Tab-separated table of C-alpha atoms and ligand atoms in Angstrom:
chain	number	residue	atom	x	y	z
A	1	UNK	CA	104.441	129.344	201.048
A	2	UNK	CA	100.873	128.392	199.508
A	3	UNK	CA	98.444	130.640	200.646
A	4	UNK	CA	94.488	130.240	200.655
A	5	UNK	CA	95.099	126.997	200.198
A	6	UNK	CA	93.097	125.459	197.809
A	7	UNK	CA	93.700	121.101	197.578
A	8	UNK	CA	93.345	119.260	193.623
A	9	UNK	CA	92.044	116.037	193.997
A	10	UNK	CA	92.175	113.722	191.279
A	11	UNK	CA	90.330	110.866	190.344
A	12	UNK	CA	93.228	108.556	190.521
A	13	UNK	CA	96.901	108.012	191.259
A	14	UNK	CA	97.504	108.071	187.548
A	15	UNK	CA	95.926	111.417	186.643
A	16	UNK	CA	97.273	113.082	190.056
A	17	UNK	CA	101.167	111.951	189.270
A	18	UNK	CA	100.021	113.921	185.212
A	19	UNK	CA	98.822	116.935	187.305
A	20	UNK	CA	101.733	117.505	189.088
A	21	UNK	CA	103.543	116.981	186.351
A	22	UNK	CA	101.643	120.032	184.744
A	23	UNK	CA	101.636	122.653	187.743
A	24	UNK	CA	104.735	121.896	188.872
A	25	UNK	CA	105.992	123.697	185.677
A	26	UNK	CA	103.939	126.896	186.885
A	27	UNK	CA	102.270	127.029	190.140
A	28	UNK	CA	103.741	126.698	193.699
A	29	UNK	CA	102.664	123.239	195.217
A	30	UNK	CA	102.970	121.066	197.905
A	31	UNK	CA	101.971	117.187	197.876
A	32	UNK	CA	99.427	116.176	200.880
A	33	UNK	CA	97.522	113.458	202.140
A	34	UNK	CA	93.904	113.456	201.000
A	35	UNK	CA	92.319	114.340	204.102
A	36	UNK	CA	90.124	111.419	205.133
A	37	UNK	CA	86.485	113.314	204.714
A	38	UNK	CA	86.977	112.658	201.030
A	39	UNK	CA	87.481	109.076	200.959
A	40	UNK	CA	90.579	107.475	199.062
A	41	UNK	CA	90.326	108.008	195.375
A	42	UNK	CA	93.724	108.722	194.751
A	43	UNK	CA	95.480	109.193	198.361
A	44	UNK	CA	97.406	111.980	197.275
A	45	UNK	CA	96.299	115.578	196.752
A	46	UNK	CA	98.060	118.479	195.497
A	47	UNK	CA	97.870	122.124	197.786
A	48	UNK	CA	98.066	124.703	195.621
A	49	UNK	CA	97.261	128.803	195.964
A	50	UNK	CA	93.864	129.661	195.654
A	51	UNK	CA	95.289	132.554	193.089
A	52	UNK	CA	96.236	130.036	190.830
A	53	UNK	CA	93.064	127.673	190.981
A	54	UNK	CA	91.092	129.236	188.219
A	55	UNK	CA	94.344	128.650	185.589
A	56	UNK	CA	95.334	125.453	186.959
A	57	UNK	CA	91.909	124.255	186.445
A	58	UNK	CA	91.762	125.051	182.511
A	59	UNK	CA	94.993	124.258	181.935
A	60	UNK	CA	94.107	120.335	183.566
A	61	UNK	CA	90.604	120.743	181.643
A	62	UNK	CA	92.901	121.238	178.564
A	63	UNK	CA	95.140	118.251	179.176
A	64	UNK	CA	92.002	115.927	179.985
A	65	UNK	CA	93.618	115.590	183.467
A	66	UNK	CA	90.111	113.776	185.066
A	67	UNK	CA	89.802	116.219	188.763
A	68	UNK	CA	87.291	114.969	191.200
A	69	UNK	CA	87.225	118.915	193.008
A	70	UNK	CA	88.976	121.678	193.656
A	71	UNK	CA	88.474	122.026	197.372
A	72	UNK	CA	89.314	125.109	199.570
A	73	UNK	CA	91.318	123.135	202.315
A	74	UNK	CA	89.589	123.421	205.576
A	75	UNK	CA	91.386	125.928	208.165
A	76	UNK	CA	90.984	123.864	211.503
A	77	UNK	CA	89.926	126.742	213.923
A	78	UNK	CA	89.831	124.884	217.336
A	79	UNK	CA	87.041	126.629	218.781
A	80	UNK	CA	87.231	127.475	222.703
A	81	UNK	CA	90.886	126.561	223.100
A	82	UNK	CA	91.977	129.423	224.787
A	83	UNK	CA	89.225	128.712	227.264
A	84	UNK	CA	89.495	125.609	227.347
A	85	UNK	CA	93.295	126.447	228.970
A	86	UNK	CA	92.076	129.307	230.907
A	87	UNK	CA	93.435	128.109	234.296
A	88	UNK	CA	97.069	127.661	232.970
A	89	UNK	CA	99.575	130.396	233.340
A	90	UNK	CA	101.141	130.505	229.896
A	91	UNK	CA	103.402	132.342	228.331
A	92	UNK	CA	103.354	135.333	225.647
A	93	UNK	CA	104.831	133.299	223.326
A	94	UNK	CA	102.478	129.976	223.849
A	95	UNK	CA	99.687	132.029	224.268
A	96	UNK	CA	99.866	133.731	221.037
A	97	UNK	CA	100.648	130.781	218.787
A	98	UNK	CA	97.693	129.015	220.726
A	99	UNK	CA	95.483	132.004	219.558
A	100	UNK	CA	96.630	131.133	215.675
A	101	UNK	CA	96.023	127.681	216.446
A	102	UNK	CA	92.070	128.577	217.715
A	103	UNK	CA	92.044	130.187	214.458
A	104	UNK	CA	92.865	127.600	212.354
A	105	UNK	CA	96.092	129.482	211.030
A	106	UNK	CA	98.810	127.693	209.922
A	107	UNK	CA	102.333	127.877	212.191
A	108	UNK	CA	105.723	128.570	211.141
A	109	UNK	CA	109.026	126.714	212.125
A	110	UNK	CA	110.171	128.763	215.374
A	111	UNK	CA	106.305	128.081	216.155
A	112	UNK	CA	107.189	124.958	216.533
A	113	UNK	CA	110.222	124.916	218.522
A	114	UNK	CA	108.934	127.136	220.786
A	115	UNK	CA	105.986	124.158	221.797
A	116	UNK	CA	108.597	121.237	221.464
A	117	UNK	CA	110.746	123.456	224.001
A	118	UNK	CA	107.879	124.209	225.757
A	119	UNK	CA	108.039	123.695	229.954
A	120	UNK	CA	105.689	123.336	233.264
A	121	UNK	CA	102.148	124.722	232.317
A	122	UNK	CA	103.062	125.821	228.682
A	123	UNK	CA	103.754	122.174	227.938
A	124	UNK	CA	100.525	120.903	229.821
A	125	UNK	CA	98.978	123.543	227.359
A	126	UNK	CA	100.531	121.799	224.368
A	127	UNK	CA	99.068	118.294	224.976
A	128	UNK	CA	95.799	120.206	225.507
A	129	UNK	CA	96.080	121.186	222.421
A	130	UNK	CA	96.373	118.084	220.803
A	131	UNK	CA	94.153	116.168	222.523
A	132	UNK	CA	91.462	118.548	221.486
A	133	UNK	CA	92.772	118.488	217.825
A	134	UNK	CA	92.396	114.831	218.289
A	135	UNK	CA	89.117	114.845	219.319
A	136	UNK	CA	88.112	117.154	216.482
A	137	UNK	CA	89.473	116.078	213.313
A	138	UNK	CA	89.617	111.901	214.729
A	139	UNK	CA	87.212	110.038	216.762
A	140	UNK	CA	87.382	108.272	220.611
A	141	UNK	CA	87.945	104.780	218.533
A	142	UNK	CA	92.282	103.927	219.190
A	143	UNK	CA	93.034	102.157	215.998
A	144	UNK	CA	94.790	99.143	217.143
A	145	UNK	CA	96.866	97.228	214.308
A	146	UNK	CA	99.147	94.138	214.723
A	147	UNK	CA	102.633	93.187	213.443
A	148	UNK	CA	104.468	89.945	212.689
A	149	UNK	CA	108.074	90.861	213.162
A	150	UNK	CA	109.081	88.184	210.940
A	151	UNK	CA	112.842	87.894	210.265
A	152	UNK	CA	115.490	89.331	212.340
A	153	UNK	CA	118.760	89.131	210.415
A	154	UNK	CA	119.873	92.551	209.021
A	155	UNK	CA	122.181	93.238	206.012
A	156	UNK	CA	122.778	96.385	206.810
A	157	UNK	CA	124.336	98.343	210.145
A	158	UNK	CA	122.963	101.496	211.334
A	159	UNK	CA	124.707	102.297	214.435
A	160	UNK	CA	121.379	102.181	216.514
A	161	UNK	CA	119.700	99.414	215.909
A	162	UNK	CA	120.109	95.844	217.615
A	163	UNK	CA	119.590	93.809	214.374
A	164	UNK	CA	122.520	95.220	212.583
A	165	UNK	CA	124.641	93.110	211.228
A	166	UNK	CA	127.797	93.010	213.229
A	167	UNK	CA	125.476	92.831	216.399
A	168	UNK	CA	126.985	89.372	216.842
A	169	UNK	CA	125.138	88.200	219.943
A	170	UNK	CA	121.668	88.356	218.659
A	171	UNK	CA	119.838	85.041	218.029
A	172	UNK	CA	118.896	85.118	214.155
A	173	UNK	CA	115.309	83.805	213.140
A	174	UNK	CA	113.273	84.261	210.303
A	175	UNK	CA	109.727	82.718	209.587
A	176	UNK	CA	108.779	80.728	206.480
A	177	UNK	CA	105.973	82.093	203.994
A	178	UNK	CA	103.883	79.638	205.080
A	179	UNK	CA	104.101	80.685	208.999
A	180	UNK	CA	103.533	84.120	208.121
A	181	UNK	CA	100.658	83.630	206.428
A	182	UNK	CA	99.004	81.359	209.317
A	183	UNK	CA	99.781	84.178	211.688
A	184	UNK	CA	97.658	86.508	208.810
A	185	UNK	CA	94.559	84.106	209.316
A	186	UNK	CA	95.047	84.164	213.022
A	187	UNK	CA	94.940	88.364	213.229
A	188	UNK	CA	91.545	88.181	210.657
A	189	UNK	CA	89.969	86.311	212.788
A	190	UNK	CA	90.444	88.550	215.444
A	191	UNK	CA	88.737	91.034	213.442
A	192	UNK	CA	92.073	93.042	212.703
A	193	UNK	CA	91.570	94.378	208.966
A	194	UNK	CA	95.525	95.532	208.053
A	195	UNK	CA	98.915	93.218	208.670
A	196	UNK	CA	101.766	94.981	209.507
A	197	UNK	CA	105.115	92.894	207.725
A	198	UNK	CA	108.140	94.060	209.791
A	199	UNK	CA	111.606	92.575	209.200
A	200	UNK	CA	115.340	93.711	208.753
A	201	UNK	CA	116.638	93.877	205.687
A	202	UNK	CA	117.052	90.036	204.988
A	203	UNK	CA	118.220	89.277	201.587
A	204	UNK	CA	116.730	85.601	201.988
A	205	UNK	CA	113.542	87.060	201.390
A	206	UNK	CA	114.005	87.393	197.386
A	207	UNK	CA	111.149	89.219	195.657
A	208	UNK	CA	109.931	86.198	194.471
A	209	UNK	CA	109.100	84.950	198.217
A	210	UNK	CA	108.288	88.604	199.331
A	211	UNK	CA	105.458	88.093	196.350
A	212	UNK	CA	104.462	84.493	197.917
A	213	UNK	CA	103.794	86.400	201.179
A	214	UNK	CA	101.886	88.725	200.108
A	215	UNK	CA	99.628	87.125	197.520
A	216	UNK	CA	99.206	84.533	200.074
A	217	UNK	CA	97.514	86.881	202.723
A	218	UNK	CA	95.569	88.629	199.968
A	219	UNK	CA	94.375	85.054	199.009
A	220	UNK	CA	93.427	83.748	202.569
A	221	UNK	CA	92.809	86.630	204.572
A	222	UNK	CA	92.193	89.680	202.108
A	223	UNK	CA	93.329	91.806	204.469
A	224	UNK	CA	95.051	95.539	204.127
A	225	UNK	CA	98.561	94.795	204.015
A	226	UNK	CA	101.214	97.230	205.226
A	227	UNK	CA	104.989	96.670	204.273
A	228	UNK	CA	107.876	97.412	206.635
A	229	UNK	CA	110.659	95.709	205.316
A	230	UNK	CA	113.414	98.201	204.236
A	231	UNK	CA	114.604	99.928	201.379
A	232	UNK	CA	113.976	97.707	197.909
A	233	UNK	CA	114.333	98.941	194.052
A	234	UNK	CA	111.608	100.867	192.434
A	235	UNK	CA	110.420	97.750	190.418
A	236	UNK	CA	110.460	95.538	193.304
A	237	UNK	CA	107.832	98.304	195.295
A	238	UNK	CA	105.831	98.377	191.972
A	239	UNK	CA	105.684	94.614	192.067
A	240	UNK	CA	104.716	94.579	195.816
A	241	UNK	CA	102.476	96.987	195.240
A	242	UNK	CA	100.434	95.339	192.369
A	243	UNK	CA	100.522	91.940	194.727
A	244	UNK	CA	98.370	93.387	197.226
A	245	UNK	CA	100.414	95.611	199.418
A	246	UNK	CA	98.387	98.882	200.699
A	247	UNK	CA	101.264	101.099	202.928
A	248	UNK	CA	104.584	101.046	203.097
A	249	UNK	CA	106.370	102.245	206.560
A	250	UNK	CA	109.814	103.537	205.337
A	251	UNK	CA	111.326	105.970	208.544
A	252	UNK	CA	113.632	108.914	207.366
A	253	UNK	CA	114.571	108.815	211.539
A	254	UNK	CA	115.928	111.889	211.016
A	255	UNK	CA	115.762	115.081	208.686
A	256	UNK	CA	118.828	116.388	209.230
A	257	UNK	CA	120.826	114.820	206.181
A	258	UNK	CA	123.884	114.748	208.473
A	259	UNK	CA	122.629	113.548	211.391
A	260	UNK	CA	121.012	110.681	208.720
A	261	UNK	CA	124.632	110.244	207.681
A	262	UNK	CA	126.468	109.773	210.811
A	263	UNK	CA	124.275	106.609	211.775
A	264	UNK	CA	123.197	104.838	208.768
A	265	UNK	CA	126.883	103.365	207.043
A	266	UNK	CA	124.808	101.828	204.673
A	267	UNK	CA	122.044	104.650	203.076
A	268	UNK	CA	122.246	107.817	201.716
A	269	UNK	CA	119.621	110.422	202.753
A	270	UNK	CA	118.966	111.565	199.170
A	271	UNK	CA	118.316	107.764	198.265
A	272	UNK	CA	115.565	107.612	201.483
A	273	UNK	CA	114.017	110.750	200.419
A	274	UNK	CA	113.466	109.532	196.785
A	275	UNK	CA	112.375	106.037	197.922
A	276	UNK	CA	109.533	107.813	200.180
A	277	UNK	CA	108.645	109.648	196.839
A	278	UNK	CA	108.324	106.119	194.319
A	279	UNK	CA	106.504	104.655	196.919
A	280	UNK	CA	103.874	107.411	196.354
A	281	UNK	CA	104.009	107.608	192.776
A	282	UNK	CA	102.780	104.035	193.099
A	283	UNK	CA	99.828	104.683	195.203
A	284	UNK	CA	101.286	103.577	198.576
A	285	UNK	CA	99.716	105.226	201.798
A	286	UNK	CA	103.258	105.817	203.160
A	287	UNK	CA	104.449	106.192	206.503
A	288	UNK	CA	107.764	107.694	207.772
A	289	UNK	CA	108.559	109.283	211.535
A	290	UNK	CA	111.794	109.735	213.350
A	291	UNK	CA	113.862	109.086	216.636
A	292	UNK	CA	113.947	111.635	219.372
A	293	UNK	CA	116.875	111.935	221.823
A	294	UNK	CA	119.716	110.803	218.614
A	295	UNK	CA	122.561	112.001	219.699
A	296	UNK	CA	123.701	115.934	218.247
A	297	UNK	CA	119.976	116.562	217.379
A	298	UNK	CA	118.420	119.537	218.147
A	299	UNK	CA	114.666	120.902	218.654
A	300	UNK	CA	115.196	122.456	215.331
A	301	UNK	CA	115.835	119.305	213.888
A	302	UNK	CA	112.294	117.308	215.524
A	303	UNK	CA	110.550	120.682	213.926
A	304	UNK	CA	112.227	120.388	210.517
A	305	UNK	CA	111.395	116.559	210.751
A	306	UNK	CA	108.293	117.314	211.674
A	307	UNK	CA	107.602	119.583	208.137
A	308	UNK	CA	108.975	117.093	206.351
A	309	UNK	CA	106.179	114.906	206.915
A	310	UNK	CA	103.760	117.512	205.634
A	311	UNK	CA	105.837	118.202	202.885
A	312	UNK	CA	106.078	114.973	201.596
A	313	UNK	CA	102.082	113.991	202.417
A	314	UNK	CA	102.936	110.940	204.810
A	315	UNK	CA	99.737	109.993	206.277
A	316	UNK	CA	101.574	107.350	209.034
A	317	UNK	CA	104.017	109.330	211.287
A	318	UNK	CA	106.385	107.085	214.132
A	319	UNK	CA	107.364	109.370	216.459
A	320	UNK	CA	109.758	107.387	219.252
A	321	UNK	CA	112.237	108.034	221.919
A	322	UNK	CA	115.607	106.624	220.924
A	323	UNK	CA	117.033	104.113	223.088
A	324	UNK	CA	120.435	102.902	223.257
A	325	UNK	CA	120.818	99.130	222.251
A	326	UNK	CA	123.152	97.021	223.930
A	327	UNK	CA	125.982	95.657	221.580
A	328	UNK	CA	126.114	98.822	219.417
A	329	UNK	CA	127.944	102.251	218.661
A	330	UNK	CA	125.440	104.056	220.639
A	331	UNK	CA	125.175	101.788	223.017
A	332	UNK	CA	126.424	104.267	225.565
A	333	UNK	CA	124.415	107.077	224.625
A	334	UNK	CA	121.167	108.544	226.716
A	335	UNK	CA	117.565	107.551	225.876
A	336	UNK	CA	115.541	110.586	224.595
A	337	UNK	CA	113.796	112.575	226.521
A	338	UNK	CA	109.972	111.289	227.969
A	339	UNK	CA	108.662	114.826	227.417
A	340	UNK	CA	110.285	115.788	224.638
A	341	UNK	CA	109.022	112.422	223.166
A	342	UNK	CA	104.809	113.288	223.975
A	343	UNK	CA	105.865	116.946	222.892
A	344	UNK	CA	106.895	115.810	219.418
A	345	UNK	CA	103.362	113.469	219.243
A	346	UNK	CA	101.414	116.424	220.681
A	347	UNK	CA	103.230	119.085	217.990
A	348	UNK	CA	103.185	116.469	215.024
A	349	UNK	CA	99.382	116.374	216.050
A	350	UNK	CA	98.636	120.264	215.948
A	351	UNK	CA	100.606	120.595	213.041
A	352	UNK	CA	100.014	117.612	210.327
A	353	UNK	CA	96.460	117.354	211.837
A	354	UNK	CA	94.346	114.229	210.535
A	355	UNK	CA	97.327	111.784	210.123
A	356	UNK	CA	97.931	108.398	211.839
A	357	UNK	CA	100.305	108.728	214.990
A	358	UNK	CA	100.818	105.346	216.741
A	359	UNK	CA	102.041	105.939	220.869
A	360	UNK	CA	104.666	103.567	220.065
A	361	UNK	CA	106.476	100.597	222.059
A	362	UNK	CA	109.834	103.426	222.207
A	363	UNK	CA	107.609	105.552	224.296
A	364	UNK	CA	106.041	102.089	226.924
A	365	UNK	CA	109.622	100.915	227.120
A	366	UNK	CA	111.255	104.402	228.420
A	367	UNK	CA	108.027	104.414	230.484
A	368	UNK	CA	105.088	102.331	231.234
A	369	UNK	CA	102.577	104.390	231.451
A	370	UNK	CA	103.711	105.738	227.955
A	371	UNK	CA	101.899	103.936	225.494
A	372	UNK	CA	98.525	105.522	227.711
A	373	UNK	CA	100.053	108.976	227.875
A	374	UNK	CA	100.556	109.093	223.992
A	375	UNK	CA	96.861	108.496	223.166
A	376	UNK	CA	96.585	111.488	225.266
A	377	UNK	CA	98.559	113.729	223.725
A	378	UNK	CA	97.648	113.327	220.188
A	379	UNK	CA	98.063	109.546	219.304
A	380	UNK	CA	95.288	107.634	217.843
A	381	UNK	CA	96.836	104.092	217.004
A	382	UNK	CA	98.663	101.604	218.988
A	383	UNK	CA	100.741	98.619	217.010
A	384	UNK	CA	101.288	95.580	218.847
A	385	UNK	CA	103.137	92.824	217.679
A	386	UNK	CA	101.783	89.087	217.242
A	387	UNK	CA	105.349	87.745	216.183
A	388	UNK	CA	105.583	84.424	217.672
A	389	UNK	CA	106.743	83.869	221.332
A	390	UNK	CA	109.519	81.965	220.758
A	391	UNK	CA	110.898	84.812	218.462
A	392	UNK	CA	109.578	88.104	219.954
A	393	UNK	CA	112.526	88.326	222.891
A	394	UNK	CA	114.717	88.469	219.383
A	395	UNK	CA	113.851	91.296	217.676
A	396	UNK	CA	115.632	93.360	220.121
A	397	UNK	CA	116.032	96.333	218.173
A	398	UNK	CA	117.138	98.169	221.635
A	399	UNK	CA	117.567	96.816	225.234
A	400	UNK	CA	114.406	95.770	227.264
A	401	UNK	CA	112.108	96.294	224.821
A	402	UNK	CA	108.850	96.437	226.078
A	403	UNK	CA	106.150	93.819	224.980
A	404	UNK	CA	103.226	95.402	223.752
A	405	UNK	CA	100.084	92.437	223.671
A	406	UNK	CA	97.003	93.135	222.793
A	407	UNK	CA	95.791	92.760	226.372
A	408	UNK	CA	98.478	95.866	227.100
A	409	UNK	CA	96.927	97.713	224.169
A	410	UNK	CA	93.120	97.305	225.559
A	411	UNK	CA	94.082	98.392	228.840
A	412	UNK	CA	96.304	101.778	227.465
A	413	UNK	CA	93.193	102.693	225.024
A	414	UNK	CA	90.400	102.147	228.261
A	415	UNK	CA	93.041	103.984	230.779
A	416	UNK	CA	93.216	107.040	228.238
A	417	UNK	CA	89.024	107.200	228.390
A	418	UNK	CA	89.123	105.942	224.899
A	419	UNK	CA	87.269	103.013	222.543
A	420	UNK	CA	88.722	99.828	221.264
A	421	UNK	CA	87.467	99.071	217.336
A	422	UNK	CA	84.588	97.520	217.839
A	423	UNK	CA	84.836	94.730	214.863
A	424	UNK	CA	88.036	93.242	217.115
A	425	UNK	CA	86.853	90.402	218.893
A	426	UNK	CA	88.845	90.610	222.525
B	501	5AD	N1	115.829	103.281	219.565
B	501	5AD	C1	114.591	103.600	219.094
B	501	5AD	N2	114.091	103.152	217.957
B	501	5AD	C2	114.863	102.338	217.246
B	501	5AD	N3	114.643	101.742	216.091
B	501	5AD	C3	115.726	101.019	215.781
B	501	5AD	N4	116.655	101.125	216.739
B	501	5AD	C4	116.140	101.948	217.652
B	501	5AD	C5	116.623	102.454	218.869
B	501	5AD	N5	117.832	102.144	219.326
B	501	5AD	C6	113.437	101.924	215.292
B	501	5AD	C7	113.774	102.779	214.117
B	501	5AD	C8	113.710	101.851	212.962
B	501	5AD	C9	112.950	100.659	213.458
B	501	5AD	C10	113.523	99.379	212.931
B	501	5AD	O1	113.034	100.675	214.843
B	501	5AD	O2	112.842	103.833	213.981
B	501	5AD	O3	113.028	102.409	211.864
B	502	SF4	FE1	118.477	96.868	209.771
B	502	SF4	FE2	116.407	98.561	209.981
B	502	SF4	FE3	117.933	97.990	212.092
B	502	SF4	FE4	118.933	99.474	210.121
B	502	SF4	S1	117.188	100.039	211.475
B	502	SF4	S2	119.968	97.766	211.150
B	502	SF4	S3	117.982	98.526	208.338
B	502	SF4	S4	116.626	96.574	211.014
C-alpha cells in the first residue's frame, strides 16, 4: 500500500527504467501512467510513499538519475457528488464508498465489487459517478481513432475467438504492405492523427514486412501508430518500436491466471504479463483490458482485473462483453452481461481515473445503443474500423459483429451530448 502518494517523474524512459531499478531495492513502489497534465516525457512514472521521497531523492541525486519532479499525486476529490445523487435511494454500503470517492480517497478491492455488483439506483449512482469523473479529469471531446483490421489468419487458438486457427469456415485475407499503407494516407486525410494495426497472429507478416509497414506510414503519413498484432519477441517490439510504433494494445482478457489458462492453448499468463512489462521498458504507451461474461469468472475477478491495470500503469484499457463465436469451444456459452459490461467501464473509470477507455464494438453488438451508453458511463474513445469492405464481414472474431463506421461513431458521440475532434474532417 503506498500512502501519501508522492509520483517520480523522470526525464526519460531511460533514466525512469535506472530509477526503478534503484528504489525497487528499498522503497515500496508502484509503476503508473504519467498523468496527462504533465505532458509525455517519459510515459511512465513511479508512485512511491511520500515518507520515502526525501531519501529516494538523494539517493537518485547520487546516481545522476536526471528527475523532472517529485510531484504529490493529486487526490481527485469529486466535489458535490453526493449531491449531485441526492434523489437516489442508495445504499449504506454505496453511499459510503461514494463519500471516499467525493474525497478523493483511494478504494480497496471489496470497494469495488460492491459497485460492479451494484443494482437498481445504486448502479444508476455508479455511472453517475463516472460520468462526473469523466467530465473532471477528461474533456466533452470523444476521441475517435480508426483501425485497419488487416490480416485475418490466426496461428494460434484461443477457444473464444473466431480467427483461431481450427475455425475452418472463416474466409482468410490478409492485405499487402502496400494496401495498408494507402488505407494510412486515406485516415490522415481525414484528419485522424494515430493508426490502429489490428491482425491475428499471422506468421506471413515476418518482422521484416511488419518494419515495411510501419516505416511506410511514418514516411507518408507521419502519423501515431498503435500496434495490435499479438504477442512477438522482445527484440522484435524493440525493433517496432524504434520504426515508428507509439502503443502497443496487448489484452491480458483476464487476470485470473487460470481462467487465462483454460482459454488460451497457446500462451502462458506469466509470458503475457512479462510481455506487457518489455513493452514498457521500451517506451510503449500500452494498452491491455479484458472480457466480461468468460465463462467461471467472477466479480472478484473484473475487480482484480481491474487493479491490474493500475498496477501495471496501462494508460489504454478494453473493457468488452464476451460473446460467443460461432464455430468455437465457447460457442455455446452466454454473452456477458450489458450491465455488468457499463459497470466495469463506469468502475475502471472511478478507479484508474485519467486513462483511455474506448465503448467498444463488444458493447454495440450485445446492444445498439451501447457504443452511446459507454461514453456515458465513463468512456471517452470510440475505435472504428476502416478495414476494407470486401474484408470487414471476415474478421469475425464473434458472431454478428457489429459494424462500427465513422458515421455510427459521430452519431454515438452527438447522442451522448458530447464533441467530435474537431481536426477530423466529417
Ligand atoms: N468476445 C468478445 N471479445 C472477443 N475478442 C476475441 N474474441 C472475442 C469474443 N468471443 C476480443 C479479445 C481479443 C480481440 C482479438 O478481440 O479481447 O483481444
Ligand atoms: Fe488469434 Fe488473437 Fe483470436 Fe487468439 S484472440 S485466436 S491470438 S486473433
Amino acid at each position: 500500500m503506498i500512502k501519501e502518494p508522492y509520483l517520480v517523474i523522470c526525464i526519460s524512459t531511460n533514466h525512469m527504467l535506472r530509477a526503478v531499478g534503484l528504489i525497487e531495492k528499498h522503497y515500496p513502489h508502484q509503476l503508473v501512467p504519467v498523468p496527462a497534465e504533465y505532458g509525455y516525457i517519459c510515459n511512465t512514472a513511479i508512485r512511491v510513499n511520500g515518507a520515502d521521497v526525501a531519501a529516494i531523492k538523494d539517493m537518485l541525486a547520487a546516481k545522476r538519475v536526471a528527475v523532472e519532479g517529485y510531484y504529490r499525486e493529486n487526490r481527485r476529490p469529486l466535489q458535490g457528488l453526493l449531491a449531485r445523487l441526492e434523489s437516489l435511494t442508495l445504499s449504506g454500503n454505496i453511499l459510503s464508498i461514494m463519500q471516499k470517492i467525493e474525497k478523493g480517497m483511494d478504494l480497496q478491492k471489496a470497494e469495488l465489487v460492491t459497485l460492479l455488483a451494484a443494482t437498481g439506483q445504486d448502479m444508476e449512482a455508479v455511472f453517475i459517478t463516472a460520468d462526473m469523473m469523466r467530465k473532471e479529469l477528461i474533456s466533452d471531446v470523444v476521441d475517435i481513432r480508426a483501425a485497419v483490421e488487416f490480416s485475418n489468419y490466426c496461428k494460434k487458438n484461443c477457444t473464444y475467438c473466431g480467427l483461431r486457427r481450427d475455425n475452418k469456415t472463416l474466409v482468410r485475407y490478409r492485405m499487402t504492405p502496400e494496401e495498408i499503407i494507402d488505407i494510412a494516407k486515406e485516415m490522415k486525410a481525414m484528419g485522424h492523427h494515430t493508426i490502429i494495426l489490428q491482425s491475428g497472429e499471422d506468421p506471413w507478416y515476418t518482422t521484416e514486412k511488419m518494419l515495411e509497414i510501419i516505416r511506410g506510414i511514418k514516411r507518408e503519413t507521419n502519423m501515431r501508430i498503435t500496434l495490435s498484432i499479438g504477442e512477438w519477441s522482445r527484440d522484435e517490439y524493440k525493433l517496432f518500436r524504434e520504426a515508428g510504433a507509439n502503443n502497443y494494445l496487448l489484452k491480458i482478457e483476464t487476470s485470473n491466471p487460470q481462467r487465462f489458462a483454460e482459454i488460451h492453448p497457446d500462451d502462458e499468463y506469466k509470458t503475457r504479463l512479462e510481455h506487457t512489462k518489455w513493452l514498457k521498458e521500451l517506451g510503449y504507451i500500452t494498452g491491455s483490458g479484458n472480457m466480461i461474461g468468460l465463462p467461471k469468472q467472477t466479480v472478484e475477478d473484473i475487480a482484480d482485473d481491474i487493479i491490474l491495470m493500475k498496477d501495471s500503469g496501462t494508460h489504454m484499457i478494453g473493457l468488452g462483453p464476451f460473446l460467443p463465436a460461432e464455430n468455437t469451444p465457447l460457442a455455446q456459452e452466454k454473452p456477458g452481461d450489458y450491465d455488468l459490461s457499463l459497470k466495469t467501464i463506469a468502475v475502471a473509470r472511478i478507479y484508474l481515473k485519467n486513462v483511455f477507455i474506448p465503448s467498444t464494438t463488444a458493447l454495440a453488438t450485445l446492444v445498439p445503443e451501447g457504443l452511446q451508453r459507454g461514453l456515458e458511463v465513463g468512456a471517452n474513445t470510440i475505435m472504428y474500423n476502416l478495414t476494407p469492405s470486401q474484408h470487414r464481414g471476415n474478421y469475425v472474431i464473434y458472431s454478428d459483429k457489429a459494424v462500427i463506421d465513422l458515421e455510427k461513431t459521430v452519431a454515438a458521440v452527438r447522442a451522448a451530448g458530447r464533441r467530435v475532434p474537431s481536426s477530423l474532417r466529417i
